[in-house]
PDB file of C-alpha atoms in Angstrom:
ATOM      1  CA  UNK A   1      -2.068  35.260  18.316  1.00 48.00           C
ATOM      2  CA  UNK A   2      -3.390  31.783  17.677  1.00 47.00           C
ATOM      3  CA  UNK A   3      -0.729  29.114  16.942  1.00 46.00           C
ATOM      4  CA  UNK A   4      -1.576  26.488  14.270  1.00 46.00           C
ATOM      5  CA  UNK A   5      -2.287  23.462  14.689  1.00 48.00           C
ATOM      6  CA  UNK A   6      -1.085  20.494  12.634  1.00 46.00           C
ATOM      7  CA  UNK A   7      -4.080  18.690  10.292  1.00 46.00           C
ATOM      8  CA  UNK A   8      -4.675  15.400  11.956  1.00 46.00           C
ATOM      9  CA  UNK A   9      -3.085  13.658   9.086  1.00 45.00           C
ATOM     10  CA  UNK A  10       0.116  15.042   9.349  1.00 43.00           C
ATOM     11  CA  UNK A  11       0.064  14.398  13.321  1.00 44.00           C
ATOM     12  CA  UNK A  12      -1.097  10.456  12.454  1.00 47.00           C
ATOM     13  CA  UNK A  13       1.642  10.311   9.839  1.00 47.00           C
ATOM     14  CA  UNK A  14       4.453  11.917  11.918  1.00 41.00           C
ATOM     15  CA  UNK A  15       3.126   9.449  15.181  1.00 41.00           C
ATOM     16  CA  UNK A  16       3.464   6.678  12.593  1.00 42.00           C
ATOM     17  CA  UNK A  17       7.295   8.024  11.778  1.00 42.00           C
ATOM     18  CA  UNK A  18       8.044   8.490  14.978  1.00 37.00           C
ATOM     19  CA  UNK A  19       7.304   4.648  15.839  1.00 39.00           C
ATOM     20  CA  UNK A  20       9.361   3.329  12.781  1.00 40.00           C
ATOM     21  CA  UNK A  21      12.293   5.518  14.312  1.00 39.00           C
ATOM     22  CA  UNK A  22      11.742   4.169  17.895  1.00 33.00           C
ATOM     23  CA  UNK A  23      10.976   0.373  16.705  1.00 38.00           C
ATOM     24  CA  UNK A  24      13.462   0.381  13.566  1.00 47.00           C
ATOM     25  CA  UNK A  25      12.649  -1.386  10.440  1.00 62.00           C
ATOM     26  CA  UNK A  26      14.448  -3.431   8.264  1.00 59.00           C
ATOM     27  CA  UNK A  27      13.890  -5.439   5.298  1.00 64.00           C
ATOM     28  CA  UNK A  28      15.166  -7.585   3.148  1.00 57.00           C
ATOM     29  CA  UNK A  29      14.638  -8.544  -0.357  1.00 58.00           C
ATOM     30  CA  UNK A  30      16.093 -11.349  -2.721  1.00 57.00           C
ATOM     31  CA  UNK A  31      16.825 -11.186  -6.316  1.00 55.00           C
ATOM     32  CA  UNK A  32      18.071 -13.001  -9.171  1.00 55.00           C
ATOM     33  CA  UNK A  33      21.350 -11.907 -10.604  1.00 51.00           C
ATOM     34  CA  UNK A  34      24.953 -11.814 -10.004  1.00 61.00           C
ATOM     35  CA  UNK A  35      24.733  -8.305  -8.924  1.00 70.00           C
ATOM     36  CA  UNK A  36      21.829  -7.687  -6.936  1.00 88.00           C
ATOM     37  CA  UNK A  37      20.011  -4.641  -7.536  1.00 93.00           C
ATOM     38  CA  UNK A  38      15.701  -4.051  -6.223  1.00 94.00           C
ATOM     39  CA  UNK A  39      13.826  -2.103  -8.554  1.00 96.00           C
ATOM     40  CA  UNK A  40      12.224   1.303  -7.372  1.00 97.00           C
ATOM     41  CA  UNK A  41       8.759  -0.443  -8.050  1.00 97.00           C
ATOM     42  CA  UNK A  42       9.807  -3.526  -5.757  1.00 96.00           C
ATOM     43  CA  UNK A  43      11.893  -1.254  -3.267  1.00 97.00           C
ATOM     44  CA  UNK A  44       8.500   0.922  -2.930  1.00 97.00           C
ATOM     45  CA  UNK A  45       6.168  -1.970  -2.156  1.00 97.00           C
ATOM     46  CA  UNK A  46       8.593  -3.319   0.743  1.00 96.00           C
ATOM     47  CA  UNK A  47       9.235  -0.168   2.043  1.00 96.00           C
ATOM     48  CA  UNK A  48       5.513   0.196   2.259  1.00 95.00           C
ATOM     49  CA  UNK A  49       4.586  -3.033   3.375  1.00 95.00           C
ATOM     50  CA  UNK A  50       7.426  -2.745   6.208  1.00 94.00           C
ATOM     51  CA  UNK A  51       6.409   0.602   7.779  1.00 90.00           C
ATOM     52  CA  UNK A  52       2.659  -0.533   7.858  1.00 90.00           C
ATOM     53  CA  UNK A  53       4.139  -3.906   9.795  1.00 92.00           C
ATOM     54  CA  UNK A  54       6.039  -1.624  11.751  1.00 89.00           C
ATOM     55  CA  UNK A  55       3.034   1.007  12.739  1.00 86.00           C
ATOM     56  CA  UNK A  56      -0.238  -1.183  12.800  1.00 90.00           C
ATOM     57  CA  UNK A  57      -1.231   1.408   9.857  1.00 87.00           C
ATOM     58  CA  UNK A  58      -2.730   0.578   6.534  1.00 89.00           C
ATOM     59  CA  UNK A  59      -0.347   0.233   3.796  1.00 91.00           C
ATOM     60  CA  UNK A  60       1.135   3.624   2.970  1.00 93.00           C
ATOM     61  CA  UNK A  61       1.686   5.389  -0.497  1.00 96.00           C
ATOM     62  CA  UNK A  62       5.368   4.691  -1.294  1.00 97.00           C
ATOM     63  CA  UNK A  63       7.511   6.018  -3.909  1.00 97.00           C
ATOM     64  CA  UNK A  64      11.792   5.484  -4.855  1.00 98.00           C
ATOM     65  CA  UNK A  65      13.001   7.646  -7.669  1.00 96.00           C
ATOM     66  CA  UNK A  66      15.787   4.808  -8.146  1.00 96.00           C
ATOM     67  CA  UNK A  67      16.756   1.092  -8.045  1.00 96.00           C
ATOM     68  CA  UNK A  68      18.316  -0.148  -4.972  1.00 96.00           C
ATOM     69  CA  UNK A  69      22.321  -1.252  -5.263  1.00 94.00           C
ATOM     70  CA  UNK A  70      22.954  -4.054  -3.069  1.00 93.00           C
ATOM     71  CA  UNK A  71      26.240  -3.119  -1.724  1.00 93.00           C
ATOM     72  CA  UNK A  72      26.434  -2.227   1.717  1.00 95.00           C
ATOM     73  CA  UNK A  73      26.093   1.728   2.605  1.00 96.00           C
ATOM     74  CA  UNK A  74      24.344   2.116  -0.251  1.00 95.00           C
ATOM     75  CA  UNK A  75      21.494   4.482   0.451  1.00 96.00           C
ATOM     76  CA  UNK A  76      18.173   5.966  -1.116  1.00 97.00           C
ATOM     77  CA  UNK A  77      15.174   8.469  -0.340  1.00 97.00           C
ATOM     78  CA  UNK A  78      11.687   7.647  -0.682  1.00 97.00           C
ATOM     79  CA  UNK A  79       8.929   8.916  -0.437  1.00 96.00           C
ATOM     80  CA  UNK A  80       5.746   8.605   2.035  1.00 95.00           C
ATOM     81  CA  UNK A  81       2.748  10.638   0.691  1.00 93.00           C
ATOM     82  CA  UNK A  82      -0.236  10.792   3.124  1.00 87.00           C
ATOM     83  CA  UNK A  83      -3.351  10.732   2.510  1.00 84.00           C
ATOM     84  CA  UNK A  84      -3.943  14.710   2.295  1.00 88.00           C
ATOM     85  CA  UNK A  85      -0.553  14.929   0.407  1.00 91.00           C
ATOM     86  CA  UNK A  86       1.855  15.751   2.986  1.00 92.00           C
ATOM     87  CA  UNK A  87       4.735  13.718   2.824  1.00 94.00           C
ATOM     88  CA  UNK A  88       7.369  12.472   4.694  1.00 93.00           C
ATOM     89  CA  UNK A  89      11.024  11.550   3.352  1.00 95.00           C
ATOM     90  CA  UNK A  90      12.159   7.939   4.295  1.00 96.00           C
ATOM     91  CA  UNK A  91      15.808   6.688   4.295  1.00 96.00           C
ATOM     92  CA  UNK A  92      16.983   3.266   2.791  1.00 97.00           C
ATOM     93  CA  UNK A  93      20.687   1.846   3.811  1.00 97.00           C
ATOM     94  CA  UNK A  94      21.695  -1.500   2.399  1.00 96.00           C
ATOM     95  CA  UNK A  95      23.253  -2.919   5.856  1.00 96.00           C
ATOM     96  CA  UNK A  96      24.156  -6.511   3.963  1.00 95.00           C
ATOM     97  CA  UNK A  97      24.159  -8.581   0.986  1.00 93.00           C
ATOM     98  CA  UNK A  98      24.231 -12.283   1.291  1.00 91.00           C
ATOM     99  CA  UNK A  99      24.548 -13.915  -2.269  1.00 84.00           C
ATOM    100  CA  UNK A 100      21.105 -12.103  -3.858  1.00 86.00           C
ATOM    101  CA  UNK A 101      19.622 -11.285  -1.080  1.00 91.00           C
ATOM    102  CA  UNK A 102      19.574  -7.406   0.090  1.00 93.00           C
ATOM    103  CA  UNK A 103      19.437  -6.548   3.677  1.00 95.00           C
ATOM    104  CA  UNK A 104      18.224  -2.800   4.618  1.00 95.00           C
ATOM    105  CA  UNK A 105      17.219  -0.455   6.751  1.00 96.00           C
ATOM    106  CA  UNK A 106      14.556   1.839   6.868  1.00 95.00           C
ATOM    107  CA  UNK A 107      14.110   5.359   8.532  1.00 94.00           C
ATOM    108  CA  UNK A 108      11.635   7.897   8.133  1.00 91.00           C
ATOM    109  CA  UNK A 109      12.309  11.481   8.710  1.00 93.00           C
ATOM    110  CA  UNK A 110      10.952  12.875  11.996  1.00 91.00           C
ATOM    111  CA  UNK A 111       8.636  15.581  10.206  1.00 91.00           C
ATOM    112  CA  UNK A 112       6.324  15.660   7.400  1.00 89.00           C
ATOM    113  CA  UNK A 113       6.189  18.568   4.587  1.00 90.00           C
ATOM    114  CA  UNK A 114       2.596  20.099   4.574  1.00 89.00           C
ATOM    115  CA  UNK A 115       0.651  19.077   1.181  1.00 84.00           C
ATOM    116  CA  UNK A 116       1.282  21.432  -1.935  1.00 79.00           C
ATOM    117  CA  UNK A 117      -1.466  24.567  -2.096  1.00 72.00           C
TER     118      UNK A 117
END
């Protein structure tokens, strides 16, 4: 019986998770109110922009269902959506807040859903 092997997009995209787990990322963002908060649209792009720093990949396809809070513990899933529509969840944790600036980190999950039939 043959075992299946794993489309090479999902293997580049769970290499690429694996070496945001083993570097660590972390980001930080500042805004302008009293009580910081990141939109999903802005939390998205950094997110993005961060894990292709992190991995020497392109820019990946990003998405948060929700703003960010900036108080600390705070936390949010994203989303990572490959190229051949596999995804791959992705962890956000506010670790500070220093007047409106939001500190966070980012972790991916260590496996990838297979695309949608």
């Amino acid at each position: 019986m043959a075992i299946p092997r794993p489309s090479p997009a999902i293997r580049r995209l769970s290499v690429a998770a694996a070496g945001v787990l083993l570097v660590g990322c972390s980001g930080s963002v500042s805004v302008g109110n009293s009580e910081p908060e990141l939109s999903s649209d802005k939390l998205a792009t950094t997110v993005a922009e961060k894990l292709a720093a992190t991995t020497n990949q392109p820019k990946p396809d990003v998405t948060c269902p929700e703003d960010l809070v900036g108080k600390v513990g705070t936390t949010t899933r994203c989303t990572l959506t490959a190229g051949d529509g596999s995804t791959l969840g992705v962890t956000v944790t506010v670790t500070s807040v220093e007047d409106e600036k939001i500190n966070f980190d980012i972790e991916a999950d260590e496996t990838a859903s297979p695309a949608a039939s």
